[in-house]
Amino acid sequence: MRLLVTGGCGFVGSNFVRYVLQHYGPEMVTNVDALSTGRLANLDGVAEEFGDRYEFLHADLADLDRIEAVLAKHQYFAVLHFAAEGAGPAATASLLAGARRHGIRRFVFDSKEGASEELAEAEARALAAFRDHGQEVVMTRATDTYGPFQPPTGFIPSVIVQAVRDPAVQLGGDGSAIRDWLHVEDHCAALFAALLDGQAGAVYRLVSGHALPDIDLAHRILEHLGRERELIDWRGEVPDRQPSGNAEFADPLEPLAWKPRLSLDAGLRTTIDWYVRHREWWESLPNR
């Protein structure tokens, strides 16, 4: 079985590529990424480790001729579309149409809670492909995901990186915002469950059940790093995307044969330790 992954050099996408290759022996992955936000460094060593089970193709989804050539190169079982990695509605619609032309059976659309207007429009086009063409579109909407290879624009890596590098930790808001935190490995496991068992036309909310105020989460990170809580300077600005309250984390829109495996404490420890060990990765990021 070969999967076509779009945006596979981004945060969740690169983790998903590794997850599939490490856990599902014969499966093969073709990773297509324009590298506008994703980084090849997120998949360092993958080609060497997995050989011809993995290939990377540099392409922009808006380049219709290039994507047509990609779709024609193999017989893919499914597309894993990481739409949050910068794919617009028109490019998503073209990819859906191409998947239909080439007989690709499944199309898993990975979105997120609190999606932007542009991402919501891409979602609508994907669900329209199911309604109008009977395409096997399965959609996931994850709450806040964290883990290795997330840029420090995310809340958790921002706290970690500042606590390691700077004398003070400056954070937006006042620490009262509550978010549900899903480790990226659990996110990837959910995507594979949706790929194999998700119902066409369904929307699955990926929820960990680990909801926590920002201030409590920041304190846990500082405690693990041996730093004082008083280092935090809450700046008071309103975040670009307001986290939702606990009521929104209650139940998925549709049931999925998946449950998160990692506790927040375990996932947070491994994530903090990864950023400490991989300082060269985040120090090489532009505008960190």
Short mmCIF file of C-alpha atoms in Angstrom, two decimals:
data_model
loop_
_atom_site.label_atom_id
_atom_site.label_comp_id
_atom_site.label_asym_id
_atom_site.label_seq_id
_atom_site.Cartn_x
_atom_site.Cartn_y
_atom_site.Cartn_z
CA MET A 1 0.00 0.00 0.00
CA ARG A 2 1.37 3.40 -0.97
CA LEU A 3 0.19 6.63 0.63
CA LEU A 4 0.48 10.10 -0.86
CA VAL A 5 1.14 12.61 1.92
CA THR A 6 0.81 16.32 1.19
CA GLY A 7 2.59 18.70 3.55
CA GLY A 8 4.68 15.86 4.91
CA CYS A 9 7.60 18.11 5.86
CA GLY A 10 5.52 20.11 8.33
CA PHE A 11 5.08 19.44 12.04
CA VAL A 12 2.28 16.85 12.06
CA GLY A 13 3.00 15.67 8.52
CA SER A 14 6.63 14.74 9.21
CA ASN A 15 5.64 12.92 12.38
CA PHE A 16 2.97 11.01 10.43
CA VAL A 17 5.47 9.97 7.75
CA ARG A 18 7.80 8.60 10.43
CA TYR A 19 4.90 6.95 12.28
CA VAL A 20 3.70 5.02 9.23
CA LEU A 21 7.16 3.89 8.15
CA GLN A 22 8.13 2.80 11.67
CA HIS A 23 4.89 1.02 12.61
CA TYR A 24 3.51 -0.44 9.38
CA GLY A 25 6.11 -2.60 7.66
CA PRO A 26 5.31 -2.85 3.97
CA GLU A 27 3.60 0.51 3.54
CA MET A 28 5.25 3.09 1.30
CA VAL A 29 4.99 6.87 1.47
CA THR A 30 5.35 9.53 -1.20
CA ASN A 31 5.74 12.90 0.47
CA VAL A 32 4.84 16.01 -1.54
CA ASP A 33 5.71 19.39 -0.06
CA ALA A 34 6.34 22.87 -1.44
CA LEU A 35 8.66 23.59 1.52
CA SER A 36 6.99 26.96 2.08
CA THR A 37 6.57 26.19 5.78
CA GLY A 38 7.82 22.60 6.10
CA ARG A 39 11.50 21.69 6.34
CA LEU A 40 13.49 18.82 4.87
CA ALA A 41 15.38 18.69 8.18
CA ASN A 42 12.21 17.36 9.82
CA LEU A 43 12.77 14.09 7.96
CA ASP A 44 16.55 13.81 8.17
CA GLY A 45 17.65 10.19 7.93
CA VAL A 46 14.26 8.82 6.80
CA ALA A 47 15.29 8.08 3.20
CA GLU A 48 18.47 6.36 4.41
CA GLU A 49 16.60 4.29 7.00
CA PHE A 50 13.63 3.20 4.90
CA GLY A 51 15.05 3.13 1.38
CA ASP A 52 12.51 2.84 -1.44
CA ARG A 53 9.60 2.76 1.00
CA TYR A 54 9.93 6.57 1.16
CA GLU A 55 10.27 9.23 -1.51
CA PHE A 56 10.12 13.01 -1.41
CA LEU A 57 8.83 15.11 -4.29
CA HIS A 58 9.20 18.88 -4.17
CA ALA A 59 5.97 20.29 -5.58
CA ASP A 60 3.39 22.98 -4.96
CA LEU A 61 -0.22 21.79 -4.95
CA ALA A 62 -1.10 24.88 -6.99
CA ASP A 63 1.10 23.58 -9.85
CA LEU A 64 -1.53 21.45 -11.60
CA ASP A 65 0.79 19.87 -14.15
CA ARG A 66 3.32 18.88 -11.51
CA ILE A 67 0.65 17.39 -9.22
CA GLU A 68 -0.90 15.50 -12.14
CA ALA A 69 2.51 13.94 -12.77
CA VAL A 70 2.78 13.01 -9.09
CA LEU A 71 -0.67 11.38 -9.09
CA ALA A 72 0.19 9.40 -12.22
CA LYS A 73 3.52 8.14 -10.89
CA HIS A 74 2.09 5.40 -8.60
CA GLN A 75 -1.14 3.65 -7.77
CA TYR A 76 -1.90 5.21 -4.38
CA PHE A 77 -4.29 3.70 -1.87
CA ALA A 78 -5.00 7.03 -0.17
CA VAL A 79 -4.12 10.69 0.13
CA LEU A 80 -3.26 12.12 3.56
CA HIS A 81 -3.81 15.83 3.10
CA PHE A 82 -2.31 18.06 5.79
CA ALA A 83 -4.35 21.07 4.79
CA ALA A 84 -3.17 23.24 7.67
CA GLU A 85 0.32 23.23 6.11
CA GLY A 86 -0.63 26.05 3.74
CA ALA A 87 -2.86 24.38 1.12
CA GLY A 88 -5.58 26.76 -0.07
CA PRO A 89 -9.15 25.84 -1.05
CA ALA A 90 -8.47 25.84 -4.81
CA ALA A 91 -5.41 23.59 -4.47
CA THR A 92 -7.36 21.25 -2.21
CA ALA A 93 -10.21 21.06 -4.74
CA SER A 94 -7.74 20.27 -7.54
CA LEU A 95 -6.11 17.55 -5.46
CA LEU A 96 -9.53 16.01 -4.72
CA ALA A 97 -10.41 16.03 -8.42
CA GLY A 98 -7.05 14.49 -9.31
CA ALA A 99 -7.53 11.74 -6.73
CA ARG A 100 -10.91 10.91 -8.32
CA ARG A 101 -9.43 10.79 -11.82
CA HIS A 102 -6.69 8.41 -10.72
CA GLY A 103 -8.95 6.10 -8.74
CA ILE A 104 -7.40 6.82 -5.34
CA ARG A 105 -9.73 5.18 -2.88
CA ARG A 106 -9.43 7.26 0.28
CA PHE A 107 -8.81 10.94 1.02
CA VAL A 108 -8.06 11.81 4.65
CA PHE A 109 -8.22 15.54 5.35
CA ASP A 110 -6.37 16.56 8.51
CA SER A 111 -7.74 19.87 9.81
CA LYS A 112 -7.85 21.45 13.25
CA GLU A 113 -10.22 22.97 15.75
CA GLY A 114 -10.77 26.70 15.36
CA ALA A 115 -9.83 26.62 11.69
CA SER A 116 -9.26 29.84 9.78
CA GLU A 117 -11.79 30.96 7.16
CA GLU A 118 -9.53 29.70 4.39
CA LEU A 119 -9.11 26.28 6.00
CA ALA A 120 -12.87 26.09 6.68
CA GLU A 121 -13.50 26.72 2.97
CA ALA A 122 -11.07 23.90 2.07
CA GLU A 123 -12.98 21.67 4.51
CA ALA A 124 -16.26 22.55 2.80
CA ARG A 125 -14.84 21.63 -0.61
CA ALA A 126 -13.62 18.29 0.70
CA LEU A 127 -17.00 17.40 2.18
CA ALA A 128 -18.69 18.55 -1.03
CA ALA A 129 -16.55 16.00 -2.91
CA PHE A 130 -18.12 13.29 -0.74
CA ARG A 131 -21.66 14.57 -1.22
CA ASP A 132 -21.42 15.33 -4.94
CA HIS A 133 -19.10 12.57 -6.15
CA GLY A 134 -19.26 9.86 -3.49
CA GLN A 135 -15.53 10.31 -2.84
CA GLU A 136 -14.28 8.54 0.28
CA VAL A 137 -13.35 11.70 2.18
CA VAL A 138 -12.67 11.34 5.90
CA MET A 139 -11.97 14.48 7.93
CA THR A 140 -10.24 14.93 11.29
CA ARG A 141 -10.19 18.04 13.45
CA ALA A 142 -7.59 17.92 16.21
CA THR A 143 -7.36 20.06 19.29
CA ASP A 144 -3.95 21.58 20.13
CA THR A 145 -1.23 19.15 19.06
CA TYR A 146 2.29 19.18 20.52
CA GLY A 147 5.46 17.16 20.24
CA PRO A 148 8.79 16.96 18.35
CA PHE A 149 9.41 19.15 15.30
CA GLN A 150 6.84 21.78 16.24
CA PRO A 151 8.23 25.30 15.58
CA PRO A 152 8.47 27.63 18.60
CA THR A 153 5.45 29.55 17.33
CA GLY A 154 3.44 26.90 19.19
CA PHE A 155 2.76 27.50 22.88
CA ILE A 156 4.57 24.47 24.32
CA PRO A 157 7.80 24.76 22.27
CA SER A 158 7.78 28.52 22.87
CA VAL A 159 7.87 27.97 26.64
CA ILE A 160 10.52 25.25 26.36
CA VAL A 161 12.82 27.18 24.03
CA GLN A 162 12.63 30.39 26.06
CA ALA A 163 13.18 28.54 29.32
CA VAL A 164 16.29 26.87 27.88
CA ARG A 165 17.67 29.95 26.12
CA ASP A 166 16.51 33.13 27.84
CA PRO A 167 16.56 34.59 31.35
CA ALA A 168 12.80 35.24 31.15
CA VAL A 169 9.83 33.53 29.49
CA GLN A 170 7.50 36.00 27.77
CA LEU A 171 4.05 34.64 26.91
CA GLY A 172 0.90 36.14 25.43
CA GLY A 173 -2.37 36.32 27.32
CA ASP A 174 -2.78 36.02 31.08
CA GLY A 175 -2.44 32.24 31.40
CA SER A 176 -6.16 31.57 31.91
CA ALA A 177 -6.89 30.15 28.44
CA ILE A 178 -7.73 26.42 28.58
CA ARG A 179 -6.65 24.07 25.82
CA ASP A 180 -6.91 20.34 25.18
CA TRP A 181 -3.42 18.96 24.47
CA LEU A 182 -2.93 16.03 22.07
CA HIS A 183 0.51 14.49 21.62
CA VAL A 184 1.50 14.25 17.97
CA GLU A 185 2.05 10.48 18.18
CA ASP A 186 -1.56 10.03 19.31
CA HIS A 187 -2.62 12.41 16.54
CA CYS A 188 -0.81 10.21 14.01
CA ALA A 189 -2.37 7.04 15.40
CA ALA A 190 -5.80 8.64 15.05
CA LEU A 191 -5.09 9.57 11.43
CA PHE A 192 -4.14 5.98 10.61
CA ALA A 193 -7.32 4.74 12.31
CA ALA A 194 -9.33 7.22 10.23
CA LEU A 195 -7.51 6.03 7.12
CA LEU A 196 -8.39 2.38 7.67
CA ASP A 197 -11.72 2.53 9.51
CA GLY A 198 -13.14 6.04 9.18
CA GLN A 199 -16.57 6.39 7.64
CA ALA A 200 -16.64 8.29 4.35
CA GLY A 201 -18.16 11.75 4.86
CA ALA A 202 -17.55 11.70 8.62
CA VAL A 203 -15.79 14.39 10.63
CA TYR A 204 -13.82 13.14 13.63
CA ARG A 205 -12.75 15.42 16.45
CA LEU A 206 -9.46 14.26 17.93
CA VAL A 207 -9.58 15.01 21.64
CA SER A 208 -7.12 13.91 24.31
CA GLY A 209 -9.13 14.82 27.41
CA HIS A 210 -6.05 16.59 28.83
CA ALA A 211 -7.39 20.14 29.09
CA LEU A 212 -5.28 22.55 31.13
CA PRO A 213 -4.93 26.32 31.62
CA ASP A 214 -1.85 27.78 29.95
CA ILE A 215 -0.43 28.90 33.27
CA ASP A 216 -0.52 25.39 34.74
CA LEU A 217 1.08 23.94 31.64
CA ALA A 218 3.85 26.56 31.65
CA HIS A 219 4.55 25.81 35.32
CA ARG A 220 4.88 22.08 34.56
CA ILE A 221 7.41 22.81 31.82
CA LEU A 222 9.48 25.09 34.05
CA GLU A 223 9.39 22.57 36.88
CA HIS A 224 10.72 19.80 34.60
CA LEU A 225 13.54 22.10 33.48
CA GLY A 226 14.38 23.15 37.02
CA ARG A 227 13.41 26.81 36.40
CA GLU A 228 11.44 29.10 38.72
CA ARG A 229 7.80 29.94 38.01
CA GLU A 230 8.53 33.60 38.55
CA LEU A 231 10.44 33.68 35.25
CA ILE A 232 7.16 33.96 33.32
CA ASP A 233 6.12 37.38 32.12
CA TRP A 234 2.53 37.29 30.88
CA ARG A 235 2.29 39.98 28.23
CA GLY A 236 -1.49 40.26 28.17
CA GLU A 237 -1.96 40.29 24.39
CA VAL A 238 -4.85 38.32 22.99
CA PRO A 239 -3.60 35.22 21.08
CA ASP A 240 -4.36 35.05 17.36
CA ARG A 241 -6.55 31.99 17.88
CA GLN A 242 -8.50 31.93 21.11
CA PRO A 243 -8.47 28.47 22.74
CA SER A 244 -11.89 27.09 23.52
CA GLY A 245 -13.35 26.19 26.90
CA ASN A 246 -13.75 22.67 28.28
CA ALA A 247 -17.28 22.30 26.92
CA GLU A 248 -15.91 22.08 23.38
CA PHE A 249 -13.69 19.14 24.28
CA ALA A 250 -16.45 16.82 25.46
CA ASP A 251 -17.14 14.43 22.57
CA PRO A 252 -16.02 13.79 19.00
CA LEU A 253 -18.43 14.59 16.18
CA GLU A 254 -18.31 10.93 15.16
CA PRO A 255 -16.94 7.88 17.02
CA LEU A 256 -13.54 6.60 15.91
CA ALA A 257 -11.85 3.36 16.93
CA TRP A 258 -9.01 5.22 18.62
CA LYS A 259 -8.07 6.47 22.06
CA PRO A 260 -5.04 8.59 23.00
CA ARG A 261 -2.33 6.52 24.65
CA LEU A 262 0.00 9.10 26.18
CA SER A 263 -0.82 10.95 29.38
CA LEU A 264 -0.08 14.67 29.38
CA ASP A 265 2.71 14.21 31.94
CA ALA A 266 4.43 11.51 29.89
CA GLY A 267 4.00 13.30 26.59
CA LEU A 268 5.20 16.59 28.04
CA ARG A 269 8.33 15.02 29.57
CA THR A 270 9.37 13.37 26.32
CA THR A 271 8.66 16.55 24.35
CA ILE A 272 10.69 18.77 26.70
CA ASP A 273 13.59 16.32 26.63
CA TRP A 274 13.46 16.21 22.81
CA TYR A 275 13.81 20.00 22.54
CA VAL A 276 16.68 20.00 25.03
CA ARG A 277 18.50 17.29 23.03
CA HIS A 278 17.78 18.89 19.66
CA ARG A 279 18.76 22.48 20.30
CA GLU A 280 20.53 22.62 16.93
CA TRP A 281 17.18 21.93 15.21
CA TRP A 282 15.26 24.86 16.71
CA GLU A 283 18.26 27.19 16.68
CA SER A 284 18.48 26.73 12.91
CA LEU A 285 14.87 27.85 12.36
CA PRO A 286 14.35 31.23 10.67
CA ASN A 287 12.79 33.92 12.88
CA ARG A 288 12.84 31.70 15.91
#
